C-alpha cells in the first residue's frame, strides 16, 4: 500500500511510540505526590511504573495473536483507546483505580507493539528510499 501517505503513517507511528514511552515513565516524577495523596507505601507506588511493563510482557504474545485475528488497524485502534484511558488518571479517586488505568495502558502496549511491524510492512516498500537494501 505504497502511497503519498507513507510519510504521514511513519510520523504517526513514531509519535505514537514516543507517547508510549512518555506514558510509561511519565508517572515516575509524580510518585512522591501519589504516595502522599493516597497514603500508600513507596513500593506500592512503584507498581504504577512496573505494572504496565509487566502486563505488556505477559500479554505480548497473546497480543500478537489478537492482532493476527482482528487485523492491524483494529488492533492499533483498540490499543490506542486502551492507552487513552490513562487520561482519566486525574479523576482517579483511589490508588486501585489508578492502578487499573495503568493496567489498561499495559494492555494497549501489548497490542500496539506487535501491530507496528505489520503496519510498516504494508505501507513501505522494501526497496524504498528509506531502505538499506539496494
Short mmCIF file of N, CA and C in Angstrom, two decimals:
data_model
loop_
_atom_site.label_atom_id
_atom_site.label_comp_id
_atom_site.label_asym_id
_atom_site.label_seq_id
_atom_site.Cartn_x
_atom_site.Cartn_y
_atom_site.Cartn_z
N UNK A 1 0.84 -1.17 0.00
CA UNK A 1 0.00 0.00 0.00
C UNK A 1 0.89 1.25 0.00
N UNK A 2 1.71 1.38 -0.99
CA UNK A 2 2.64 2.49 -1.09
C UNK A 2 1.94 3.67 -1.73
N UNK A 3 1.67 4.69 -0.94
CA UNK A 3 1.00 5.89 -1.44
C UNK A 3 1.74 7.11 -0.94
N UNK A 4 1.17 8.27 -1.20
CA UNK A 4 1.76 9.50 -0.72
C UNK A 4 1.62 9.68 0.78
N UNK A 5 0.87 8.81 1.42
CA UNK A 5 0.65 8.92 2.86
C UNK A 5 1.65 8.12 3.69
N UNK A 6 2.62 7.52 3.05
CA UNK A 6 3.59 6.70 3.79
C UNK A 6 4.34 7.52 4.83
N UNK A 7 4.72 8.73 4.47
CA UNK A 7 5.41 9.60 5.42
C UNK A 7 4.54 9.96 6.60
N UNK A 8 3.25 10.19 6.34
CA UNK A 8 2.31 10.50 7.42
C UNK A 8 2.18 9.32 8.36
N UNK A 9 2.07 8.12 7.80
CA UNK A 9 1.97 6.91 8.62
C UNK A 9 3.23 6.76 9.48
N UNK A 10 4.39 7.00 8.89
CA UNK A 10 5.64 6.88 9.64
C UNK A 10 5.68 7.88 10.79
N UNK A 11 5.26 9.11 10.54
CA UNK A 11 5.27 10.14 11.59
C UNK A 11 4.27 9.81 12.69
N UNK A 12 3.08 9.34 12.31
CA UNK A 12 2.07 8.99 13.31
C UNK A 12 2.56 7.83 14.18
N UNK A 13 3.16 6.82 13.57
CA UNK A 13 3.68 5.70 14.35
C UNK A 13 4.83 6.13 15.25
N UNK A 14 5.70 6.98 14.74
CA UNK A 14 6.80 7.48 15.56
C UNK A 14 6.28 8.25 16.77
N UNK A 15 5.31 9.12 16.53
CA UNK A 15 4.74 9.90 17.63
C UNK A 15 4.00 8.99 18.62
N UNK A 16 3.33 7.97 18.11
CA UNK A 16 2.62 7.04 19.00
C UNK A 16 3.60 6.31 19.90
N UNK A 17 4.73 5.90 19.35
CA UNK A 17 5.71 5.19 20.18
C UNK A 17 6.43 6.15 21.14
N UNK A 18 6.62 7.38 20.74
CA UNK A 18 7.19 8.36 21.68
C UNK A 18 6.22 8.61 22.83
N UNK A 19 4.95 8.72 22.52
CA UNK A 19 3.94 8.92 23.57
C UNK A 19 3.83 7.69 24.46
N UNK A 20 4.05 6.53 23.87
CA UNK A 20 4.04 5.29 24.66
C UNK A 20 5.12 5.34 25.72
N UNK A 21 6.30 5.79 25.33
CA UNK A 21 7.39 5.90 26.30
C UNK A 21 7.12 6.95 27.36
N UNK A 22 6.55 8.07 26.94
CA UNK A 22 6.22 9.12 27.91
C UNK A 22 5.14 8.66 28.88
N UNK A 23 4.15 7.94 28.37
CA UNK A 23 3.09 7.43 29.24
C UNK A 23 3.63 6.40 30.22
N UNK A 24 4.60 5.63 29.77
CA UNK A 24 5.15 4.59 30.63
C UNK A 24 5.89 5.19 31.82
N UNK A 25 6.76 6.15 31.54
CA UNK A 25 7.64 6.66 32.59
C UNK A 25 7.26 8.04 33.09
N UNK A 26 6.22 8.64 32.54
CA UNK A 26 5.82 9.98 32.95
C UNK A 26 5.31 10.07 34.37
N UNK A 27 4.90 8.95 34.93
CA UNK A 27 4.38 8.95 36.30
C UNK A 27 5.50 8.95 37.34
N UNK A 28 6.70 8.56 36.94
CA UNK A 28 7.80 8.42 37.90
C UNK A 28 8.10 9.70 38.68
N UNK A 29 8.15 10.87 38.06
CA UNK A 29 8.43 12.07 38.86
C UNK A 29 7.31 12.43 39.84
N UNK A 30 6.14 11.88 39.64
CA UNK A 30 5.00 12.20 40.49
C UNK A 30 4.75 11.18 41.59
N UNK A 31 5.60 10.19 41.70
CA UNK A 31 5.34 9.11 42.65
C UNK A 31 5.27 9.59 44.10
N UNK A 32 6.10 10.53 44.48
CA UNK A 32 6.04 11.02 45.87
C UNK A 32 4.71 11.71 46.15
N UNK A 33 4.17 12.42 45.18
CA UNK A 33 2.86 13.04 45.35
C UNK A 33 1.76 11.98 45.46
N UNK A 34 1.89 10.92 44.68
CA UNK A 34 0.92 9.82 44.75
C UNK A 34 0.98 9.15 46.11
N UNK A 35 2.19 8.96 46.63
CA UNK A 35 2.35 8.35 47.96
C UNK A 35 1.66 9.20 49.01
N UNK A 36 1.84 10.50 48.95
CA UNK A 36 1.21 11.40 49.93
C UNK A 36 -0.31 11.45 49.77
N UNK A 37 -0.78 11.57 48.54
CA UNK A 37 -2.22 11.73 48.30
C UNK A 37 -3.02 10.48 48.66
N UNK A 38 -2.49 9.32 48.31
CA UNK A 38 -3.25 8.09 48.52
C UNK A 38 -2.84 7.36 49.80
N UNK A 39 -1.80 7.82 50.47
CA UNK A 39 -1.38 7.19 51.72
C UNK A 39 -0.89 5.77 51.52
N UNK A 40 -0.10 5.54 50.50
CA UNK A 40 0.41 4.20 50.20
C UNK A 40 1.93 4.20 50.42
N UNK A 41 2.52 3.02 50.37
CA UNK A 41 3.97 2.91 50.51
C UNK A 41 4.64 3.22 49.18
N UNK A 42 5.93 3.47 49.25
CA UNK A 42 6.68 3.73 48.02
C UNK A 42 6.74 2.49 47.14
N UNK A 43 6.79 1.33 47.76
CA UNK A 43 6.81 0.09 46.99
C UNK A 43 5.52 -0.08 46.20
N UNK A 44 4.39 0.23 46.84
CA UNK A 44 3.11 0.14 46.13
C UNK A 44 3.05 1.16 45.01
N UNK A 45 3.58 2.35 45.24
CA UNK A 45 3.59 3.37 44.19
C UNK A 45 4.46 2.95 43.01
N UNK A 46 5.49 2.16 43.27
CA UNK A 46 6.33 1.65 42.20
C UNK A 46 5.59 0.77 41.22
N UNK A 47 4.47 0.20 41.66
CA UNK A 47 3.65 -0.59 40.75
C UNK A 47 3.11 0.25 39.60
N UNK A 48 2.95 1.53 39.81
CA UNK A 48 2.44 2.39 38.75
C UNK A 48 3.41 2.45 37.56
N UNK A 49 4.69 2.26 37.83
CA UNK A 49 5.67 2.24 36.75
C UNK A 49 5.86 0.82 36.22
N UNK A 50 5.94 -0.15 37.11
CA UNK A 50 6.29 -1.51 36.68
C UNK A 50 5.11 -2.31 36.14
N UNK A 51 3.90 -2.03 36.58
CA UNK A 51 2.75 -2.84 36.15
C UNK A 51 2.51 -2.80 34.65
N UNK A 52 2.54 -1.63 33.99
CA UNK A 52 2.32 -1.65 32.53
C UNK A 52 3.37 -2.48 31.78
N UNK A 53 4.63 -2.42 32.24
CA UNK A 53 5.66 -3.21 31.57
C UNK A 53 5.45 -4.70 31.80
N UNK A 54 5.04 -5.06 33.00
CA UNK A 54 4.77 -6.46 33.30
C UNK A 54 3.61 -6.99 32.48
N UNK A 55 2.54 -6.21 32.39
CA UNK A 55 1.37 -6.61 31.60
C UNK A 55 1.74 -6.72 30.12
N UNK A 56 2.49 -5.74 29.61
CA UNK A 56 2.89 -5.78 28.20
C UNK A 56 3.77 -6.99 27.91
N UNK A 57 4.64 -7.35 28.85
CA UNK A 57 5.49 -8.52 28.66
C UNK A 57 4.68 -9.81 28.72
N UNK A 58 3.74 -9.88 29.65
CA UNK A 58 2.94 -11.09 29.81
C UNK A 58 1.96 -11.30 28.66
N UNK A 59 1.45 -10.21 28.11
CA UNK A 59 0.44 -10.33 27.06
C UNK A 59 0.97 -9.96 25.68
N UNK A 60 2.29 -9.92 25.51
CA UNK A 60 2.86 -9.60 24.21
C UNK A 60 2.54 -10.65 23.16
N UNK A 61 2.73 -11.91 23.48
CA UNK A 61 2.43 -12.97 22.51
C UNK A 61 0.93 -13.12 22.29
N UNK A 62 0.10 -13.17 23.35
CA UNK A 62 -1.35 -13.18 23.09
C UNK A 62 -1.81 -11.92 22.34
N UNK A 63 -1.16 -10.79 22.60
CA UNK A 63 -1.50 -9.57 21.86
C UNK A 63 -1.19 -9.71 20.39
N UNK A 64 -0.06 -10.33 20.06
CA UNK A 64 0.27 -10.59 18.66
C UNK A 64 -0.72 -11.52 18.00
N UNK A 65 -1.19 -12.51 18.75
CA UNK A 65 -2.20 -13.42 18.21
C UNK A 65 -3.51 -12.68 17.97
N UNK A 66 -3.85 -11.76 18.87
CA UNK A 66 -5.06 -10.97 18.69
C UNK A 66 -4.93 -10.03 17.49
N UNK A 67 -3.74 -9.48 17.28
CA UNK A 67 -3.51 -8.63 16.11
C UNK A 67 -3.73 -9.44 14.83
N UNK A 68 -3.24 -10.67 14.80
CA UNK A 68 -3.43 -11.52 13.63
C UNK A 68 -4.90 -11.87 13.41
N UNK A 69 -5.64 -11.96 14.48
CA UNK A 69 -7.06 -12.33 14.38
C UNK A 69 -7.95 -11.16 13.97
N UNK A 70 -7.76 -9.99 14.59
CA UNK A 70 -8.68 -8.88 14.33
C UNK A 70 -8.14 -7.89 13.30
N UNK A 71 -6.89 -7.99 12.94
CA UNK A 71 -6.31 -7.09 11.95
C UNK A 71 -5.50 -5.99 12.61
N UNK A 72 -4.58 -5.46 11.82
CA UNK A 72 -3.64 -4.47 12.34
C UNK A 72 -4.33 -3.17 12.72
N UNK A 73 -5.20 -2.68 11.85
CA UNK A 73 -5.83 -1.38 12.12
C UNK A 73 -6.74 -1.43 13.33
N UNK A 74 -7.51 -2.48 13.45
CA UNK A 74 -8.39 -2.60 14.63
C UNK A 74 -7.57 -2.76 15.90
N UNK A 75 -6.49 -3.52 15.81
CA UNK A 75 -5.64 -3.71 16.99
C UNK A 75 -4.99 -2.40 17.42
N UNK A 76 -4.52 -1.62 16.45
CA UNK A 76 -3.94 -0.32 16.80
C UNK A 76 -4.98 0.60 17.41
N UNK A 77 -6.17 0.60 16.84
CA UNK A 77 -7.24 1.44 17.40
C UNK A 77 -7.58 1.01 18.82
N UNK A 78 -7.72 -0.29 19.03
CA UNK A 78 -8.02 -0.80 20.37
C UNK A 78 -6.89 -0.49 21.35
N UNK A 79 -5.65 -0.64 20.90
CA UNK A 79 -4.51 -0.34 21.76
C UNK A 79 -4.43 1.14 22.11
N UNK A 80 -4.69 2.00 21.13
CA UNK A 80 -4.64 3.44 21.41
C UNK A 80 -5.78 3.88 22.31
N UNK A 81 -6.94 3.25 22.15
CA UNK A 81 -8.06 3.57 23.06
C UNK A 81 -7.72 3.13 24.48
N UNK A 82 -7.12 1.95 24.62
CA UNK A 82 -6.72 1.48 25.95
C UNK A 82 -5.69 2.42 26.57
N UNK A 83 -4.77 2.91 25.74
CA UNK A 83 -3.78 3.85 26.26
C UNK A 83 -4.41 5.20 26.58
N UNK A 84 -5.41 5.60 25.82
CA UNK A 84 -6.07 6.89 26.06
C UNK A 84 -6.84 6.90 27.38
N UNK A 85 -7.22 5.72 27.87
CA UNK A 85 -7.91 5.66 29.16
C UNK A 85 -7.05 6.22 30.28
N UNK A 86 -5.75 6.27 30.05
CA UNK A 86 -4.84 6.80 31.07
C UNK A 86 -5.12 8.26 31.37
N UNK A 87 -5.75 8.97 30.44
CA UNK A 87 -6.06 10.38 30.70
C UNK A 87 -7.05 10.54 31.84
N UNK A 88 -7.74 9.48 32.20
CA UNK A 88 -8.68 9.54 33.32
C UNK A 88 -7.97 9.45 34.67
N UNK A 89 -6.65 9.35 34.66
CA UNK A 89 -5.89 9.25 35.92
C UNK A 89 -6.12 10.44 36.83
N UNK A 90 -6.34 11.59 36.24
CA UNK A 90 -6.61 12.78 37.04
C UNK A 90 -7.86 12.63 37.89
N UNK A 91 -8.79 11.85 37.42
CA UNK A 91 -10.06 11.67 38.13
C UNK A 91 -10.07 10.45 39.03
N UNK A 92 -8.95 9.75 39.12
CA UNK A 92 -8.90 8.52 39.92
C UNK A 92 -9.13 8.84 41.39
N UNK A 93 -10.17 8.26 42.00
CA UNK A 93 -10.46 8.56 43.40
C UNK A 93 -9.55 7.84 44.38
N UNK A 94 -8.96 6.72 43.94
CA UNK A 94 -8.10 5.97 44.84
C UNK A 94 -6.97 5.31 44.06
N UNK A 95 -6.08 4.68 44.79
CA UNK A 95 -4.90 4.07 44.19
C UNK A 95 -5.27 2.91 43.27
N UNK A 96 -6.28 2.13 43.64
CA UNK A 96 -6.63 0.95 42.85
C UNK A 96 -7.22 1.32 41.50
N UNK A 97 -7.95 2.40 41.43
CA UNK A 97 -8.47 2.82 40.13
C UNK A 97 -7.34 3.35 39.25
N UNK A 98 -6.36 4.01 39.85
CA UNK A 98 -5.21 4.46 39.08
C UNK A 98 -4.40 3.26 38.60
N UNK A 99 -4.31 2.24 39.43
CA UNK A 99 -3.61 1.02 39.05
C UNK A 99 -4.34 0.32 37.90
N UNK A 100 -5.67 0.33 37.93
CA UNK A 100 -6.45 -0.27 36.84
C UNK A 100 -6.22 0.47 35.53
N UNK A 101 -6.10 1.78 35.59
CA UNK A 101 -5.82 2.55 34.38
C UNK A 101 -4.43 2.24 33.84
N UNK A 102 -3.47 2.04 34.73
CA UNK A 102 -2.13 1.66 34.29
C UNK A 102 -2.13 0.24 33.71
N UNK A 103 -3.01 -0.61 34.23
CA UNK A 103 -3.18 -1.95 33.68
C UNK A 103 -3.68 -1.88 32.24
N UNK A 104 -4.66 -1.00 31.99
CA UNK A 104 -5.17 -0.80 30.63
C UNK A 104 -4.06 -0.28 29.71
N UNK A 105 -3.18 0.55 30.25
CA UNK A 105 -2.05 1.04 29.47
C UNK A 105 -1.16 -0.12 29.03
N UNK A 106 -0.92 -1.06 29.92
CA UNK A 106 -0.11 -2.23 29.57
C UNK A 106 -0.77 -3.08 28.50
N UNK A 107 -2.09 -3.24 28.56
CA UNK A 107 -2.80 -3.98 27.52
C UNK A 107 -2.69 -3.25 26.18
N UNK A 108 -2.75 -1.92 26.22
CA UNK A 108 -2.58 -1.14 25.00
C UNK A 108 -1.21 -1.35 24.38
N UNK A 109 -0.18 -1.38 25.23
CA UNK A 109 1.17 -1.64 24.74
C UNK A 109 1.25 -3.02 24.10
N UNK A 110 0.60 -3.99 24.72
CA UNK A 110 0.65 -5.36 24.23
C UNK A 110 -0.01 -5.50 22.87
N UNK A 111 -0.84 -4.55 22.48
CA UNK A 111 -1.44 -4.58 21.15
C UNK A 111 -0.66 -3.71 20.15
N UNK A 112 -0.17 -2.59 20.60
CA UNK A 112 0.49 -1.65 19.69
C UNK A 112 1.84 -2.18 19.20
N UNK A 113 2.61 -2.74 20.09
CA UNK A 113 3.96 -3.18 19.70
C UNK A 113 3.92 -4.27 18.63
N UNK A 114 3.13 -5.34 18.77
CA UNK A 114 3.13 -6.34 17.71
C UNK A 114 2.40 -5.89 16.44
N UNK A 115 1.60 -4.84 16.50
CA UNK A 115 0.88 -4.38 15.31
C UNK A 115 1.71 -3.41 14.48
N UNK A 116 2.75 -2.84 15.05
CA UNK A 116 3.53 -1.83 14.34
C UNK A 116 4.30 -2.44 13.16
N UNK A 117 4.93 -3.57 13.37
CA UNK A 117 5.71 -4.21 12.30
C UNK A 117 4.88 -4.53 11.07
N UNK A 118 3.75 -5.22 11.21
CA UNK A 118 2.92 -5.50 10.03
C UNK A 118 2.40 -4.23 9.34
N UNK A 119 2.10 -3.20 10.13
CA UNK A 119 1.63 -1.96 9.51
C UNK A 119 2.74 -1.33 8.67
N UNK A 120 3.96 -1.33 9.18
CA UNK A 120 5.08 -0.79 8.41
C UNK A 120 5.34 -1.63 7.16
N UNK A 121 5.20 -2.93 7.27
CA UNK A 121 5.39 -3.80 6.10
C UNK A 121 4.33 -3.54 5.04
N UNK A 122 3.12 -3.20 5.46
CA UNK A 122 2.05 -2.90 4.50
C UNK A 122 2.27 -1.56 3.79
N UNK A 123 2.79 -0.58 4.51
CA UNK A 123 2.86 0.78 3.98
C UNK A 123 4.17 1.12 3.29
N UNK A 124 5.22 0.36 3.52
CA UNK A 124 6.52 0.72 2.96
C UNK A 124 7.07 -0.41 2.11
N UNK A 125 7.62 -0.04 0.96
CA UNK A 125 8.24 -1.00 0.06
C UNK A 125 9.62 -1.35 0.59
N UNK A 126 10.05 -2.60 0.43
CA UNK A 126 11.39 -2.95 0.89
C UNK A 126 12.49 -2.29 0.06
N UNK A 127 12.14 -1.69 -1.07
CA UNK A 127 13.13 -1.04 -1.93
C UNK A 127 12.97 0.48 -1.96
N UNK A 128 12.33 1.04 -0.97
CA UNK A 128 12.09 2.48 -0.93
C UNK A 128 13.33 3.28 -0.61
N UNK A 129 13.24 4.60 -0.68
CA UNK A 129 14.41 5.45 -0.41
C UNK A 129 14.88 5.39 1.04
N UNK A 130 14.05 4.91 1.94
CA UNK A 130 14.40 4.82 3.36
C UNK A 130 15.01 3.46 3.70
N UNK A 131 15.10 2.61 2.71
CA UNK A 131 15.56 1.24 2.92
C UNK A 131 17.08 1.16 2.81
N UNK A 132 17.65 0.17 3.47
CA UNK A 132 19.09 -0.04 3.37
C UNK A 132 19.43 -1.09 2.31
N UNK A 133 18.40 -1.68 1.69
CA UNK A 133 18.66 -2.66 0.64
C UNK A 133 18.75 -1.95 -0.70
N UNK A 134 19.66 -2.38 -1.57
CA UNK A 134 19.84 -1.70 -2.87
C UNK A 134 18.71 -2.01 -3.84
#
